[in-house]
């Protein structure tokens, strides 16, 4: 049974249509990647799940219909979001940025904080540091950690590797893998970096100009020309 279901999702910015009839399914415990070039609609897709855009179509999480609800209800129903531009509070400490994410936590805040510190020991070591003084990789970790503080049933991560050095990308991939294996997380990531997506996800969707043009397992899509096009752009 699929867990997160998106059916015929279209998204609009005024009269401009950014997504066209996008359908996708994510099963519980799976890592799915949405791969596409800059401007393909990756952020719009995740923003749409969070009710941050104007859409048509239906989005469900388990038995709950997300469509028509506001963002905070969607967080409460179990969708965690680490957006592309982080939106951290730069002059607040790492710890306080994490606790901001806990305002809707249904479960024990201390337990979530413990999980975040297990995944990112550096965030515990530097819990009093302002995020404005952190590296891009550390800020990505705070952003992921903050999303985890909401006790998500599914975690949406927008371009986790953007602007990060290869070594830091490996660290992020490792944490996302551990989230699945150790904590049973269900994860949707978007990526321009097809190699990163291939190394992490079980299944991929290729997004081109707001359309899903290919979908399949990593093995099925590894040599797909559409994936290469999505990777290199047009
Ligand atoms: N706030 C916005 N207003 C108008 N157009 C937007 C806005 N955000 C994104 N777009 C347009 O929607 C399309 C998809 O953008 P986006 O979802 O950001 O792509 P990606 O995340 O894959 O780079 C692009 O054509 C972009 O210019
Ligand atoms: Mg984007």
PDB file of C-alpha atoms and ligand atoms in Angstrom:
ATOM      1  CA  UNK A   1       0.000   0.000   0.000  1.00  0.00           C
ATOM      2  CA  UNK A   2       1.369   3.388  -0.819  1.00  0.00           C
ATOM      3  CA  UNK A   3       1.816   5.824   1.960  1.00  0.00           C
ATOM      4  CA  UNK A   4       2.167   9.230   0.343  1.00  0.00           C
ATOM      5  CA  UNK A   5       0.027   9.456  -2.795  1.00  0.00           C
ATOM      6  CA  UNK A   6      -0.030  12.362  -5.207  1.00  0.00           C
ATOM      7  CA  UNK A   7      -2.645  12.205  -7.953  1.00  0.00           C
ATOM      8  CA  UNK A   8      -2.828  14.522 -10.953  1.00  0.00           C
ATOM      9  CA  UNK A   9      -1.182  17.413  -9.183  1.00  0.00           C
ATOM     10  CA  UNK A  10      -0.999  20.669 -11.115  1.00  0.00           C
ATOM     11  CA  UNK A  11       0.475  23.830  -9.574  1.00  0.00           C
ATOM     12  CA  UNK A  12       0.125  27.435 -10.631  1.00  0.00           C
ATOM     13  CA  UNK A  13       1.904  30.732 -10.059  1.00  0.00           C
ATOM     14  CA  UNK A  14      -0.709  33.173 -11.277  1.00  0.00           C
ATOM     15  CA  UNK A  15      -1.428  32.059 -14.822  1.00  0.00           C
ATOM     16  CA  UNK A  16       1.834  30.168 -15.189  1.00  0.00           C
ATOM     17  CA  UNK A  17       1.540  26.427 -14.669  1.00  0.00           C
ATOM     18  CA  UNK A  18       4.600  24.907 -12.995  1.00  0.00           C
ATOM     19  CA  UNK A  19       3.371  21.297 -12.546  1.00  0.00           C
ATOM     20  CA  UNK A  20       1.240  19.315 -15.011  1.00  0.00           C
ATOM     21  CA  UNK A  21      -0.728  16.291 -13.769  1.00  0.00           C
ATOM     22  CA  UNK A  22       2.061  14.908 -11.620  1.00  0.00           C
ATOM     23  CA  UNK A  23       1.253  11.566  -9.993  1.00  0.00           C
ATOM     24  CA  UNK A  24       3.540   9.678  -7.660  1.00  0.00           C
ATOM     25  CA  UNK A  25       3.448   7.142  -4.870  1.00  0.00           C
ATOM     26  CA  UNK A  26       5.790   6.561  -1.978  1.00  0.00           C
ATOM     27  CA  UNK A  27       5.667   3.433   0.170  1.00  0.00           C
ATOM     28  CA  UNK A  28       6.397   3.336   3.865  1.00  0.00           C
ATOM     29  CA  UNK A  29      10.112   3.009   4.627  1.00  0.00           C
ATOM     30  CA  UNK A  30      11.201   3.913   1.099  1.00  0.00           C
ATOM     31  CA  UNK A  31      13.547   6.619  -0.196  1.00  0.00           C
ATOM     32  CA  UNK A  32      12.225   8.159  -3.406  1.00  0.00           C
ATOM     33  CA  UNK A  33      14.058  10.810  -5.413  1.00  0.00           C
ATOM     34  CA  UNK A  34      12.575  13.431  -7.725  1.00  0.00           C
ATOM     35  CA  UNK A  35      15.288  14.279 -10.223  1.00  0.00           C
ATOM     36  CA  UNK A  36      15.195  17.268 -12.521  1.00  0.00           C
ATOM     37  CA  UNK A  37      17.152  20.225 -13.885  1.00  0.00           C
ATOM     38  CA  UNK A  38      16.934  23.707 -12.453  1.00  0.00           C
ATOM     39  CA  UNK A  39      13.396  25.027 -12.999  1.00  0.00           C
ATOM     40  CA  UNK A  40      11.839  21.581 -13.533  1.00  0.00           C
ATOM     41  CA  UNK A  41       9.412  22.094 -10.642  1.00  0.00           C
ATOM     42  CA  UNK A  42      11.069  20.139  -7.818  1.00  0.00           C
ATOM     43  CA  UNK A  43      10.624  22.788  -5.119  1.00  0.00           C
ATOM     44  CA  UNK A  44       7.117  23.535  -6.391  1.00  0.00           C
ATOM     45  CA  UNK A  45       6.231  19.858  -5.952  1.00  0.00           C
ATOM     46  CA  UNK A  46       7.360  19.744  -2.309  1.00  0.00           C
ATOM     47  CA  UNK A  47       5.875  23.194  -1.589  1.00  0.00           C
ATOM     48  CA  UNK A  48       2.602  21.892  -3.021  1.00  0.00           C
ATOM     49  CA  UNK A  49       2.545  18.968  -0.584  1.00  0.00           C
ATOM     50  CA  UNK A  50       2.894  21.558   2.203  1.00  0.00           C
ATOM     51  CA  UNK A  51       0.018  23.670   0.785  1.00  0.00           C
ATOM     52  CA  UNK A  52       2.374  26.540  -0.061  1.00  0.00           C
ATOM     53  CA  UNK A  53       1.219  26.855  -3.686  1.00  0.00           C
ATOM     54  CA  UNK A  54      -2.064  26.992  -5.580  1.00  0.00           C
ATOM     55  CA  UNK A  55      -2.869  23.492  -6.827  1.00  0.00           C
ATOM     56  CA  UNK A  56      -5.396  21.090  -8.256  1.00  0.00           C
ATOM     57  CA  UNK A  57      -5.268  17.335  -7.675  1.00  0.00           C
ATOM     58  CA  UNK A  58      -5.284  15.178  -4.572  1.00  0.00           C
ATOM     59  CA  UNK A  59      -2.553  14.448  -2.021  1.00  0.00           C
ATOM     60  CA  UNK A  60      -2.953  11.792   0.670  1.00  0.00           C
ATOM     61  CA  UNK A  61      -0.815  10.587   3.552  1.00  0.00           C
ATOM     62  CA  UNK A  62      -2.026   7.155   4.652  1.00  0.00           C
ATOM     63  CA  UNK A  63      -5.772   7.549   5.078  1.00  0.00           C
ATOM     64  CA  UNK A  64      -5.650  11.320   5.531  1.00  0.00           C
ATOM     65  CA  UNK A  65      -6.369  13.712   2.674  1.00  0.00           C
ATOM     66  CA  UNK A  66      -3.870  16.581   2.835  1.00  0.00           C
ATOM     67  CA  UNK A  67      -5.450  18.610   0.058  1.00  0.00           C
ATOM     68  CA  UNK A  68      -7.406  21.581   1.401  1.00  0.00           C
ATOM     69  CA  UNK A  69      -5.559  21.708   4.723  1.00  0.00           C
ATOM     70  CA  UNK A  70      -3.132  24.409   5.811  1.00  0.00           C
ATOM     71  CA  UNK A  71       0.607  23.921   6.314  1.00  0.00           C
ATOM     72  CA  UNK A  72       0.553  23.534  10.082  1.00  0.00           C
ATOM     73  CA  UNK A  73      -2.191  20.892   9.883  1.00  0.00           C
ATOM     74  CA  UNK A  74      -0.093  19.064   7.295  1.00  0.00           C
ATOM     75  CA  UNK A  75       2.931  19.138   9.604  1.00  0.00           C
ATOM     76  CA  UNK A  76       0.757  17.832  12.434  1.00  0.00           C
ATOM     77  CA  UNK A  77      -0.512  15.001  10.223  1.00  0.00           C
ATOM     78  CA  UNK A  78       3.084  13.899   9.801  1.00  0.00           C
ATOM     79  CA  UNK A  79       4.864  15.661   6.935  1.00  0.00           C
ATOM     80  CA  UNK A  80       8.284  17.091   7.799  1.00  0.00           C
ATOM     81  CA  UNK A  81       9.880  19.552   5.370  1.00  0.00           C
ATOM     82  CA  UNK A  82      13.495  20.622   4.973  1.00  0.00           C
ATOM     83  CA  UNK A  83      13.152  23.351   2.309  1.00  0.00           C
ATOM     84  CA  UNK A  84      15.811  24.406  -0.178  1.00  0.00           C
ATOM     85  CA  UNK A  85      16.705  27.697   1.460  1.00  0.00           C
ATOM     86  CA  UNK A  86      16.598  26.283   4.991  1.00  0.00           C
ATOM     87  CA  UNK A  87      14.785  29.301   6.515  1.00  0.00           C
ATOM     88  CA  UNK A  88      16.800  29.012   9.706  1.00  0.00           C
ATOM     89  CA  UNK A  89      16.880  31.850  12.231  1.00  0.00           C
ATOM     90  CA  UNK A  90      20.460  33.060  11.719  1.00  0.00           C
ATOM     91  CA  UNK A  91      20.950  34.738  15.100  1.00  0.00           C
ATOM     92  CA  UNK A  92      19.459  31.935  17.121  1.00  0.00           C
ATOM     93  CA  UNK A  93      21.449  28.993  18.406  1.00  0.00           C
ATOM     94  CA  UNK A  94      21.449  25.552  16.814  1.00  0.00           C
ATOM     95  CA  UNK A  95      19.423  24.259  19.751  1.00  0.00           C
ATOM     96  CA  UNK A  96      16.798  26.989  19.538  1.00  0.00           C
ATOM     97  CA  UNK A  97      16.451  26.496  15.781  1.00  0.00           C
ATOM     98  CA  UNK A  98      15.776  22.808  16.431  1.00  0.00           C
ATOM     99  CA  UNK A  99      13.239  23.594  19.148  1.00  0.00           C
ATOM    100  CA  UNK A 100      11.353  25.915  16.779  1.00  0.00           C
ATOM    101  CA  UNK A 101      10.554  22.773  14.800  1.00  0.00           C
ATOM    102  CA  UNK A 102       9.117  21.126  17.901  1.00  0.00           C
ATOM    103  CA  UNK A 103       6.105  23.378  18.282  1.00  0.00           C
ATOM    104  CA  UNK A 104       3.838  20.831  16.676  1.00  0.00           C
ATOM    105  CA  UNK A 105       5.556  17.721  18.013  1.00  0.00           C
ATOM    106  CA  UNK A 106       3.019  15.145  19.020  1.00  0.00           C
ATOM    107  CA  UNK A 107       5.573  13.123  20.847  1.00  0.00           C
ATOM    108  CA  UNK A 108       8.359  13.610  23.234  1.00  0.00           C
ATOM    109  CA  UNK A 109      10.552  16.570  22.333  1.00  0.00           C
ATOM    110  CA  UNK A 110      13.455  15.159  24.327  1.00  0.00           C
ATOM    111  CA  UNK A 111      13.306  11.891  22.371  1.00  0.00           C
ATOM    112  CA  UNK A 112      13.386  13.724  19.030  1.00  0.00           C
ATOM    113  CA  UNK A 113      16.250  15.911  20.150  1.00  0.00           C
ATOM    114  CA  UNK A 114      18.113  12.790  21.205  1.00  0.00           C
ATOM    115  CA  UNK A 115      17.556  11.240  17.757  1.00  0.00           C
ATOM    116  CA  UNK A 116      18.802  14.433  16.052  1.00  0.00           C
ATOM    117  CA  UNK A 117      21.906  14.456  18.240  1.00  0.00           C
ATOM    118  CA  UNK A 118      22.570  10.791  17.482  1.00  0.00           C
ATOM    119  CA  UNK A 119      22.354  11.479  13.762  1.00  0.00           C
ATOM    120  CA  UNK A 120      24.313  14.738  13.922  1.00  0.00           C
ATOM    121  CA  UNK A 121      26.725  14.670  16.887  1.00  0.00           C
ATOM    122  CA  UNK A 122      28.125  17.986  15.645  1.00  0.00           C
ATOM    123  CA  UNK A 123      24.826  19.720  16.361  1.00  0.00           C
ATOM    124  CA  UNK A 124      25.031  18.674  19.984  1.00  0.00           C
ATOM    125  CA  UNK A 125      28.668  19.774  20.258  1.00  0.00           C
ATOM    126  CA  UNK A 126      27.730  23.151  18.818  1.00  0.00           C
ATOM    127  CA  UNK A 127      24.246  23.561  20.226  1.00  0.00           C
ATOM    128  CA  UNK A 128      24.934  27.118  21.440  1.00  0.00           C
ATOM    129  CA  UNK A 129      26.456  28.341  18.158  1.00  0.00           C
ATOM    130  CA  UNK A 130      24.438  30.792  16.036  1.00  0.00           C
ATOM    131  CA  UNK A 131      23.509  29.231  12.708  1.00  0.00           C
ATOM    132  CA  UNK A 132      24.737  32.368  10.873  1.00  0.00           C
ATOM    133  CA  UNK A 133      28.296  31.296  11.723  1.00  0.00           C
ATOM    134  CA  UNK A 134      27.890  27.725  10.483  1.00  0.00           C
ATOM    135  CA  UNK A 135      28.978  26.125   7.224  1.00  0.00           C
ATOM    136  CA  UNK A 136      26.452  25.213   4.535  1.00  0.00           C
ATOM    137  CA  UNK A 137      26.687  21.549   5.490  1.00  0.00           C
ATOM    138  CA  UNK A 138      26.016  22.274   9.160  1.00  0.00           C
ATOM    139  CA  UNK A 139      23.036  24.430   8.254  1.00  0.00           C
ATOM    140  CA  UNK A 140      21.679  21.615   6.098  1.00  0.00           C
ATOM    141  CA  UNK A 141      21.987  19.388   9.166  1.00  0.00           C
ATOM    142  CA  UNK A 142      20.081  21.883  11.336  1.00  0.00           C
ATOM    143  CA  UNK A 143      17.397  22.103   8.661  1.00  0.00           C
ATOM    144  CA  UNK A 144      17.049  18.298   8.535  1.00  0.00           C
ATOM    145  CA  UNK A 145      17.122  18.157  12.329  1.00  0.00           C
ATOM    146  CA  UNK A 146      14.415  20.781  12.641  1.00  0.00           C
ATOM    147  CA  UNK A 147      12.180  18.819  10.252  1.00  0.00           C
ATOM    148  CA  UNK A 148      12.781  15.695  12.366  1.00  0.00           C
ATOM    149  CA  UNK A 149      11.675  17.554  15.508  1.00  0.00           C
ATOM    150  CA  UNK A 150       8.112  17.516  14.125  1.00  0.00           C
ATOM    151  CA  UNK A 151       7.970  13.667  14.438  1.00  0.00           C
ATOM    152  CA  UNK A 152       7.354  13.253  10.706  1.00  0.00           C
ATOM    153  CA  UNK A 153       5.881  10.095   9.181  1.00  0.00           C
ATOM    154  CA  UNK A 154       7.367  11.231   5.881  1.00  0.00           C
ATOM    155  CA  UNK A 155      10.302  13.594   5.434  1.00  0.00           C
ATOM    156  CA  UNK A 156      10.537  15.878   2.376  1.00  0.00           C
ATOM    157  CA  UNK A 157      14.026  17.177   1.619  1.00  0.00           C
ATOM    158  CA  UNK A 158      14.593  19.730  -1.133  1.00  0.00           C
ATOM    159  CA  UNK A 159      18.014  19.432  -2.825  1.00  0.00           C
ATOM    160  CA  UNK A 160      20.017  18.389   0.243  1.00  0.00           C
ATOM    161  CA  UNK A 161      23.328  18.608  -1.631  1.00  0.00           C
ATOM    162  CA  UNK A 162      22.959  22.003  -3.274  1.00  0.00           C
ATOM    163  CA  UNK A 163      26.142  24.028  -2.851  1.00  0.00           C
ATOM    164  CA  UNK A 164      27.810  21.415  -0.642  1.00  0.00           C
ATOM    165  CA  UNK A 165      31.269  19.883  -1.090  1.00  0.00           C
ATOM    166  CA  UNK A 166      31.334  16.215  -2.206  1.00  0.00           C
ATOM    167  CA  UNK A 167      32.544  15.040   1.195  1.00  0.00           C
ATOM    168  CA  UNK A 168      29.639  16.776   2.937  1.00  0.00           C
ATOM    169  CA  UNK A 169      27.206  15.272   0.384  1.00  0.00           C
ATOM    170  CA  UNK A 170      28.417  11.819   1.437  1.00  0.00           C
ATOM    171  CA  UNK A 171      27.779  12.688   5.086  1.00  0.00           C
ATOM    172  CA  UNK A 172      24.247  13.856   4.298  1.00  0.00           C
ATOM    173  CA  UNK A 173      23.583  10.692   2.244  1.00  0.00           C
ATOM    174  CA  UNK A 174      24.821   8.602   5.143  1.00  0.00           C
ATOM    175  CA  UNK A 175      22.474  10.316   7.593  1.00  0.00           C
ATOM    176  CA  UNK A 176      19.470   9.907   5.275  1.00  0.00           C
ATOM    177  CA  UNK A 177      20.282   6.198   4.917  1.00  0.00           C
ATOM    178  CA  UNK A 178      20.560   5.803   8.703  1.00  0.00           C
ATOM    179  CA  UNK A 179      17.250   7.593   9.120  1.00  0.00           C
ATOM    180  CA  UNK A 180      15.660   4.881   7.060  1.00  0.00           C
ATOM    181  CA  UNK A 181      17.504   1.858   8.456  1.00  0.00           C
ATOM    182  CA  UNK A 182      17.640   2.877  12.130  1.00  0.00           C
ATOM    183  CA  UNK A 183      14.461   4.913  12.445  1.00  0.00           C
ATOM    184  CA  UNK A 184      12.309   3.468   9.626  1.00  0.00           C
ATOM    185  CA  UNK A 185      11.879   6.880   8.009  1.00  0.00           C
ATOM    186  CA  UNK A 186      10.071   7.409   4.702  1.00  0.00           C
ATOM    187  CA  UNK A 187      11.929  10.029   2.687  1.00  0.00           C
ATOM    188  CA  UNK A 188      11.334  12.024  -0.494  1.00  0.00           C
ATOM    189  CA  UNK A 189      14.307  14.001  -1.776  1.00  0.00           C
ATOM    190  CA  UNK A 190      14.626  16.234  -4.819  1.00  0.00           C
ATOM    191  CA  UNK A 191      17.944  16.402  -6.635  1.00  0.00           C
ATOM    192  CA  UNK A 192      19.674  17.960  -9.583  1.00  0.00           C
ATOM    193  CA  UNK A 193      22.578  15.703  -8.729  1.00  0.00           C
ATOM    194  CA  UNK A 194      21.456  12.445 -10.382  1.00  0.00           C
ATOM    195  CA  UNK A 195      24.440  10.501  -9.066  1.00  0.00           C
ATOM    196  CA  UNK A 196      23.541  11.404  -5.506  1.00  0.00           C
ATOM    197  CA  UNK A 197      19.929  10.347  -6.142  1.00  0.00           C
ATOM    198  CA  UNK A 198      21.045   7.057  -7.718  1.00  0.00           C
ATOM    199  CA  UNK A 199      23.286   6.299  -4.756  1.00  0.00           C
ATOM    200  CA  UNK A 200      20.578   6.905  -2.176  1.00  0.00           C
ATOM    201  CA  UNK A 201      17.080   6.232  -3.495  1.00  0.00           C
ATOM    202  CA  UNK A 202      15.271   3.005  -4.335  1.00  0.00           C
ATOM    203  CA  UNK A 203      13.052   4.621  -6.924  1.00  0.00           C
ATOM    204  CA  UNK A 204      13.242   7.781  -8.985  1.00  0.00           C
ATOM    205  CA  UNK A 205      10.871  10.098 -10.777  1.00  0.00           C
ATOM    206  CA  UNK A 206      12.290  12.286 -13.532  1.00  0.00           C
ATOM    207  CA  UNK A 207      10.678  15.717 -13.698  1.00  0.00           C
ATOM    208  CA  UNK A 208      11.048  17.841 -16.854  1.00  0.00           C
ATOM    209  CA  UNK A 209       9.318  21.208 -17.243  1.00  0.00           C
ATOM    210  CA  UNK A 210       6.677  20.238 -14.696  1.00  0.00           C
ATOM    211  CA  UNK A 211       5.938  16.811 -16.222  1.00  0.00           C
ATOM    212  CA  UNK A 212       6.948  13.389 -14.905  1.00  0.00           C
ATOM    213  CA  UNK A 213       8.695  11.903 -17.949  1.00  0.00           C
ATOM    214  CA  UNK A 214      10.100   8.702 -16.449  1.00  0.00           C
ATOM    215  CA  UNK A 215       9.814   6.633 -13.316  1.00  0.00           C
ATOM    216  CA  UNK A 216      11.327   3.378 -12.139  1.00  0.00           C
ATOM    217  CA  UNK A 217      13.819   1.735  -9.857  1.00  0.00           C
ATOM    218  CA  UNK A 218      17.401   2.918  -9.725  1.00  0.00           C
ATOM    219  CA  UNK A 219      18.466  -0.105 -11.803  1.00  0.00           C
ATOM    220  CA  UNK A 220      15.818   0.562 -14.429  1.00  0.00           C
ATOM    221  CA  UNK A 221      16.695   4.219 -14.788  1.00  0.00           C
ATOM    222  CA  UNK A 222      20.466   4.224 -14.356  1.00  0.00           C
ATOM    223  CA  UNK A 223      21.129   4.388 -18.094  1.00  0.00           C
ATOM    224  CA  UNK A 224      17.973   6.235 -19.076  1.00  0.00           C
ATOM    225  CA  UNK A 225      18.638   9.123 -21.415  1.00  0.00           C
ATOM    226  CA  UNK A 226      15.870  11.120 -19.746  1.00  0.00           C
ATOM    227  CA  UNK A 227      17.738  10.961 -16.483  1.00  0.00           C
ATOM    228  CA  UNK A 228      20.834  12.303 -18.207  1.00  0.00           C
ATOM    229  CA  UNK A 229      18.771  15.116 -19.719  1.00  0.00           C
ATOM    230  CA  UNK A 230      17.301  15.955 -16.350  1.00  0.00           C
ATOM    231  CA  UNK A 231      20.809  15.939 -14.954  1.00  0.00           C
ATOM    232  CA  UNK A 232      22.426  18.123 -17.543  1.00  0.00           C
ATOM    233  CA  UNK A 233      19.389  20.211 -18.421  1.00  0.00           C
ATOM    234  CA  UNK A 234      18.426  21.209 -21.927  1.00  0.00           C
TER     235      UNK A 234
HETATM  236  N1  LIG B   1       7.214  32.134  -6.616  1.00  0.00           N
HETATM  237  C1  LIG B   1       7.189  31.910  -7.922  1.00  0.00           C
HETATM  238  N2  LIG B   1       6.519  32.722  -8.764  1.00  0.00           N
HETATM  239  C2  LIG B   1       6.459  32.490 -10.091  1.00  0.00           C
HETATM  240  N3  LIG B   1       7.058  31.457 -10.701  1.00  0.00           N
HETATM  241  C3  LIG B   1       7.742  30.607  -9.926  1.00  0.00           C
HETATM  242  C4  LIG B   1       7.853  30.775  -8.508  1.00  0.00           C
HETATM  243  N4  LIG B   1       8.594  29.771  -8.010  1.00  0.00           N
HETATM  244  C5  LIG B   1       8.941  29.004  -9.064  1.00  0.00           C
HETATM  245  N5  LIG B   1       8.438  29.510 -10.213  1.00  0.00           N
HETATM  246  C6  LIG B   1       8.590  28.919 -11.554  1.00  0.00           C
HETATM  247  O1  LIG B   1       8.112  27.581 -11.527  1.00  0.00           O
HETATM  248  C7  LIG B   1       8.970  26.707 -12.264  1.00  0.00           C
HETATM  249  C8  LIG B   1       9.501  25.618 -11.356  1.00  0.00           C
HETATM  250  O2  LIG B   1      10.339  26.204 -10.381  1.00  0.00           O
HETATM  251  P1  LIG B   1      10.933  25.374  -9.161  1.00  0.00           P
HETATM  252  O3  LIG B   1       9.863  24.539  -8.579  1.00  0.00           O
HETATM  253  O4  LIG B   1      11.618  26.325  -8.270  1.00  0.00           O
HETATM  254  O5  LIG B   1      11.982  24.427  -9.926  1.00  0.00           O
HETATM  255  P2  LIG B   1      13.226  23.606  -9.312  1.00  0.00           P
HETATM  256  O6  LIG B   1      13.039  23.545  -7.843  1.00  0.00           O
HETATM  257  O7  LIG B   1      13.143  22.280  -9.985  1.00  0.00           O
HETATM  258  O8  LIG B   1      14.457  24.346  -9.707  1.00  0.00           O
HETATM  259  C9  LIG B   1      10.058  27.596 -12.854  1.00  0.00           C
HETATM  260  O9  LIG B   1       9.672  27.936 -14.156  1.00  0.00           O
HETATM  261  C10 LIG B   1      10.054  28.806 -11.946  1.00  0.00           C
HETATM  262  O10 LIG B   1      10.474  29.951 -12.646  1.00  0.00           O
HETATM  263 MG1  LIG B   2      14.254  24.084  -6.293  1.00  0.00          MG
END
